[in-house]
Amino acid sequence: MATKLLYLYDSYLREFEAKVESVNGNLVVLDQSAFHPLTGGVGCDTGWLVKNDARVRVVHVEIDRATKIVSHVVEAEPIGVAHGDVVKGVIDWDRRYCLMRLHTAAHLIAAVMYRDYSALITGGQVDVDQAKLDFNLPRTDREVFEDAVKKANEEVAKRAELKIYFLSRDEALKVPGMVKLAERMPPEERELRIVEIPGIDLQADGGPHVKNTGETGEIQLLRIENKGRNQRRIYFGINRS
Ligand SMILES: [Zn+2]
């Protein structure tokens, strides 16, 4: 059975209780989890699984695309847990919060690049210390990216509240502006999780974000790489303190 993904409903949930579905070597499957797996271009969480006084470190989390089952990779033999046991999951919050901030920053940069430079995003990865985004853009000028980061920081300064809500595919197809998102989703996805940064960005998106653009903090342009014909990569970070 697919794991219930608690972070979809509350990205600020740091601890949760869950039932153990299975233990296979160092892979633990729970009925529900707040751990974000490595998916959607955003790094995975780490943390701990706790039972009574024992705890084991979660070093990696992955999701099976077909079954939507989340596997928690633990660093040692699981703490004597078996099917049906209740454990507590604890997210490494410092790491997660950085991922949420950088992920939200990625939305802002991508939105500005599209709005002002018609640049389409072709790939990307948000890690804990930095994020990268690839754009289809013939221009190599550093000024383009400096401008995009400056404008993204203007959105940070506006301290806009993000809106996160769910729409059925049919509902989304009726809303102007959502049609493209709905059409891009695979038909078997009957519900869309919409992430809206008012006035600048609208995405169908399953990742964790901050509640307010102000939480992102100042975005810093780290470097730009030329990845071939019309492909430009930007690396950026945030102040972690
Ligand atoms: Zn997102």
GROMACS .gro file of C-alpha atoms and ligand atoms in nm:
model
  242
    1MET     CA    1   0.000   0.000   0.000
    2ALA     CA    2   0.123   0.348  -0.084
    3THR     CA    3   0.280   0.537   0.207
    4LYS     CA    4   0.074   0.833   0.325
    5LEU     CA    5   0.296   1.137   0.265
    6LEU     CA    6   0.242   1.362   0.565
    7TYR     CA    7   0.464   1.646   0.439
    8LEU     CA    8   0.218   1.710   0.154
    9TYR     CA    9  -0.030   1.841   0.412
   10ASP     CA   10   0.211   1.996   0.660
   11SER     CA   11   0.571   2.069   0.560
   12TYR     CA   12   0.644   2.184   0.917
   13LEU     CA   13   0.569   1.847   1.077
   14ARG     CA   14   0.895   1.744   1.247
   15GLU     CA   15   0.777   1.438   1.440
   16PHE     CA   16   0.512   1.180   1.372
   17GLU     CA   17   0.397   0.834   1.476
   18ALA     CA   18   0.356   0.554   1.228
   19LYS     CA   19   0.303   0.181   1.208
   20VAL     CA   20   0.577  -0.038   1.068
   21GLU     CA   21   0.462  -0.207   0.749
   22SER     CA   22   0.780  -0.403   0.683
   23VAL     CA   23   1.147  -0.431   0.769
   24ASN     CA   24   1.382  -0.568   0.509
   25GLY     CA   25   1.751  -0.548   0.604
   26ASN     CA   26   1.812  -0.179   0.659
   27LEU     CA   27   1.495  -0.070   0.476
   28VAL     CA   28   1.198   0.028   0.689
   29VAL     CA   29   0.855   0.093   0.538
   30LEU     CA   30   0.592   0.276   0.745
   31ASP     CA   31   0.220   0.326   0.684
   32GLN     CA   32   0.276   0.705   0.683
   33SER     CA   33   0.580   0.930   0.689
   34ALA     CA   34   0.682   1.295   0.714
   35PHE     CA   35   1.023   1.209   0.564
   36HIS     CA   36   1.060   1.362   0.220
   37PRO     CA   37   1.214   1.110  -0.019
   38LEU     CA   38   1.461   1.199  -0.293
   39THR     CA   39   1.214   1.302  -0.561
   40GLY     CA   40   1.092   1.597  -0.763
   41GLY     CA   41   1.439   1.750  -0.777
   42VAL     CA   42   1.455   1.800  -0.401
   43GLY     CA   43   1.695   1.617  -0.171
   44CYS     CA   44   1.572   1.367   0.087
   45ASP     CA   45   1.537   1.410   0.459
   46THR     CA   46   1.746   1.242   0.721
   47GLY     CA   47   1.655   1.189   1.085
   48TRP     CA   48   1.571   0.913   1.329
   49LEU     CA   49   1.326   0.633   1.393
   50VAL     CA   50   1.256   0.593   1.762
   51LYS     CA   51   1.103   0.307   1.962
   52ASN     CA   52   1.096   0.344   2.338
   53ASP     CA   53   1.453   0.446   2.432
   54ALA     CA   54   1.619   0.313   2.120
   55ARG     CA   55   1.671   0.509   1.806
   56VAL     CA   56   1.830   0.450   1.471
   57ARG     CA   57   1.952   0.706   1.220
   58VAL     CA   58   1.768   0.744   0.889
   59VAL     CA   59   2.039   0.820   0.634
   60HIS     CA   60   1.842   0.815   0.310
   61VAL     CA   61   1.478   0.806   0.200
   62GLU     CA   62   1.347   0.696  -0.137
   63ILE     CA   63   1.011   0.644  -0.302
   64ASP     CA   64   0.914   0.381  -0.555
   65ARG     CA   65   0.750   0.571  -0.839
   66ALA     CA   66   0.513   0.290  -0.929
   67THR     CA   67   0.398   0.175  -0.586
   68LYS     CA   68   0.446   0.512  -0.406
   69ILE     CA   69   0.598   0.322  -0.115
   70VAL     CA   70   0.857   0.517   0.084
   71SER     CA   71   1.163   0.328   0.212
   72HIS     CA   72   1.361   0.465   0.505
   73VAL     CA   73   1.722   0.353   0.479
   74VAL     CA   74   1.863   0.319   0.830
   75GLU     CA   75   2.232   0.303   0.912
   76ALA     CA   76   2.220   0.001   1.140
   77GLU     CA   77   2.000  -0.297   1.208
   78PRO     CA   78   1.657  -0.156   1.290
   79ILE     CA   79   1.591  -0.129   1.662
   80GLY     CA   80   1.400  -0.454   1.696
   81VAL     CA   81   1.094  -0.330   1.511
   82ALA     CA   82   0.859  -0.554   1.320
   83HIS     CA   83   0.538  -0.531   1.126
   84GLY     CA   84   0.265  -0.362   1.329
   85ASP     CA   85   0.495  -0.185   1.579
   86VAL     CA   86   0.445   0.186   1.636
   87VAL     CA   87   0.754   0.403   1.597
   88LYS     CA   88   0.819   0.773   1.614
   89GLY     CA   89   0.985   0.943   1.319
   90VAL     CA   90   1.194   1.253   1.385
   91ILE     CA   91   1.305   1.472   1.096
   92ASP     CA   92   1.646   1.642   1.097
   93TRP     CA   93   1.480   1.983   1.092
   94ASP     CA   94   1.787   2.197   1.016
   95ARG     CA   95   1.845   2.003   0.698
   96ARG     CA   96   1.476   1.995   0.597
   97TYR     CA   97   1.426   2.366   0.660
   98CYS     CA   98   1.724   2.448   0.434
   99LEU     CA   99   1.575   2.228   0.162
  100MET     CA  100   1.239   2.406   0.200
  101ARG     CA  101   1.400   2.749   0.179
  102LEU     CA  102   1.614   2.662  -0.122
  103HIS     CA  103   1.324   2.491  -0.294
  104THR     CA  104   1.110   2.802  -0.255
  105ALA     CA  105   1.400   3.014  -0.383
  106ALA     CA  106   1.417   2.786  -0.689
  107HIS     CA  107   1.050   2.861  -0.761
  108LEU     CA  108   1.117   3.235  -0.745
  109ILE     CA  109   1.420   3.224  -0.975
  110ALA     CA  110   1.246   2.994  -1.226
  111ALA     CA  111   0.938   3.219  -1.229
  112VAL     CA  112   1.143   3.533  -1.295
  113MET     CA  113   1.351   3.360  -1.565
  114TYR     CA  114   1.033   3.257  -1.742
  115ARG     CA  115   0.851   3.588  -1.698
  116ASP     CA  116   1.137   3.818  -1.799
  117TYR     CA  117   1.359   3.602  -2.022
  118SER     CA  118   1.118   3.336  -2.158
  119ALA     CA  119   1.367   3.081  -2.027
  120LEU     CA  120   1.222   2.735  -1.967
  121ILE     CA  121   1.357   2.520  -1.689
  122THR     CA  122   1.501   2.192  -1.817
  123GLY     CA  123   1.628   2.041  -1.494
  124GLY     CA  124   1.741   2.109  -1.145
  125GLN     CA  125   1.830   1.975  -0.804
  126VAL     CA  126   1.787   2.125  -0.460
  127ASP     CA  127   2.044   2.001  -0.210
  128VAL     CA  128   2.103   2.118   0.142
  129ASP     CA  129   2.399   2.346   0.075
  130GLN     CA  130   2.311   2.473  -0.271
  131ALA     CA  131   2.064   2.434  -0.555
  132LYS     CA  132   2.108   2.427  -0.929
  133LEU     CA  133   1.865   2.502  -1.210
  134ASP     CA  134   1.912   2.443  -1.582
  135PHE     CA  135   1.751   2.676  -1.831
  136ASN     CA  136   1.705   2.680  -2.202
  137LEU     CA  137   1.853   3.020  -2.275
  138PRO     CA  138   2.072   3.130  -2.564
  139ARG     CA  139   2.226   3.420  -2.374
  140THR     CA  140   2.526   3.356  -2.156
  141ASP     CA  141   2.543   3.697  -1.991
  142ARG     CA  142   2.596   3.684  -1.622
  143GLU     CA  143   2.374   3.994  -1.597
  144VAL     CA  144   2.067   3.786  -1.688
  145PHE     CA  145   2.115   3.568  -1.381
  146GLU     CA  146   2.219   3.857  -1.159
  147ASP     CA  147   1.897   4.030  -1.261
  148ALA     CA  148   1.689   3.717  -1.197
  149VAL     CA  149   1.838   3.669  -0.850
  150LYS     CA  150   1.787   4.037  -0.769
  151LYS     CA  151   1.421   4.015  -0.872
  152ALA     CA  152   1.375   3.687  -0.682
  153ASN     CA  153   1.510   3.867  -0.375
  154GLU     CA  154   1.251   4.140  -0.430
  155GLU     CA  155   0.987   3.866  -0.399
  156VAL     CA  156   1.155   3.745  -0.079
  157ALA     CA  157   1.131   4.102   0.057
  158LYS     CA  158   0.757   4.110  -0.019
  159ARG     CA  159   0.705   3.835   0.239
  160ALA     CA  160   0.421   3.677   0.042
  161GLU     CA  161   0.227   3.386   0.192
  162LEU     CA  162   0.238   3.072  -0.023
  163LYS     CA  163  -0.092   2.901  -0.094
  164ILE     CA  164  -0.097   2.522  -0.102
  165TYR     CA  165  -0.417   2.341  -0.192
  166PHE     CA  166  -0.550   2.036  -0.371
  167LEU     CA  167  -0.764   2.031  -0.684
  168SER     CA  168  -0.909   1.740  -0.871
  169ARG     CA  169  -0.785   1.712  -1.225
  170ASP     CA  170  -1.133   1.805  -1.351
  171GLU     CA  171  -1.149   2.115  -1.129
  172ALA     CA  172  -0.804   2.223  -1.240
  173LEU     CA  173  -0.901   2.194  -1.606
  174LYS     CA  174  -1.177   2.452  -1.544
  175VAL     CA  175  -0.949   2.716  -1.392
  176PRO     CA  176  -0.766   2.944  -1.637
  177GLY     CA  177  -0.397   2.924  -1.557
  178MET     CA  178  -0.431   2.569  -1.419
  179VAL     CA  179  -0.516   2.407  -1.749
  180LYS     CA  180  -0.155   2.371  -1.857
  181LEU     CA  181  -0.059   2.221  -1.522
  182ALA     CA  182  -0.346   1.975  -1.535
  183GLU     CA  183  -0.267   1.873  -1.891
  184ARG     CA  184   0.096   1.807  -1.803
  185MET     CA  185   0.004   1.571  -1.520
  186PRO     CA  186  -0.010   1.200  -1.598
  187PRO     CA  187  -0.378   1.097  -1.634
  188GLU     CA  188  -0.356   0.852  -1.342
  189GLU     CA  189  -0.288   1.145  -1.106
  190ARG     CA  190  -0.643   1.235  -1.017
  191GLU     CA  191  -0.554   1.509  -0.770
  192LEU     CA  192  -0.313   1.798  -0.811
  193ARG     CA  193  -0.131   1.965  -0.526
  194ILE     CA  194  -0.106   2.327  -0.626
  195VAL     CA  195   0.170   2.550  -0.491
  196GLU     CA  196   0.100   2.916  -0.557
  197ILE     CA  197   0.324   3.211  -0.482
  198PRO     CA  198   0.071   3.488  -0.538
  199GLY     CA  199   0.149   3.714  -0.828
  200ILE     CA  200   0.450   3.519  -0.952
  201ASP     CA  201   0.426   3.141  -0.962
  202LEU     CA  202   0.178   2.855  -0.993
  203GLN     CA  203   0.293   2.492  -1.002
  204ALA     CA  204   0.163   2.141  -0.954
  205ASP     CA  205   0.421   2.030  -0.702
  206GLY     CA  206   0.465   1.762  -0.437
  207GLY     CA  207   0.756   1.910  -0.248
  208PRO     CA  208   0.799   2.086   0.086
  209HIS     CA  209   0.808   2.468   0.079
  210VAL     CA  210   0.819   2.746   0.338
  211LYS     CA  211   0.496   2.925   0.425
  212ASN     CA  212   0.620   3.273   0.343
  213THR     CA  213   0.872   3.390   0.084
  214GLY     CA  214   1.040   3.595   0.359
  215GLU     CA  215   1.156   3.272   0.525
  216THR     CA  216   1.373   3.200   0.223
  217GLY     CA  217   1.613   3.476   0.317
  218GLU     CA  218   1.851   3.642   0.078
  219ILE     CA  219   1.932   3.430  -0.227
  220GLN     CA  220   2.294   3.434  -0.339
  221LEU     CA  221   2.411   3.365  -0.692
  222LEU     CA  222   2.704   3.122  -0.664
  223ARG     CA  223   2.804   3.052  -1.023
  224ILE     CA  224   2.688   2.998  -1.378
  225GLU     CA  225   2.790   2.719  -1.614
  226ASN     CA  226   2.751   2.683  -1.984
  227LYS     CA  227   2.614   2.332  -2.040
  228GLY     CA  228   2.611   2.338  -2.417
  229ARG     CA  229   2.393   2.487  -2.685
  230ASN     CA  230   2.133   2.713  -2.521
  231GLN     CA  231   2.175   2.533  -2.189
  232ARG     CA  232   2.274   2.742  -1.890
  233ARG     CA  233   2.305   2.625  -1.532
  234ILE     CA  234   2.283   2.850  -1.230
  235TYR     CA  235   2.399   2.753  -0.880
  236PHE     CA  236   2.258   2.948  -0.590
  237GLY     CA  237   2.246   2.932  -0.214
  238ILE     CA  238   2.099   3.095   0.093
  239ASN     CA  239   2.245   3.212   0.417
  240ARG     CA  240   2.211   2.914   0.654
  241SER     CA  241   2.265   3.097   0.981
  242ZN      ZN  242   0.810   2.329  -0.543
   0.00000   0.00000   0.00000
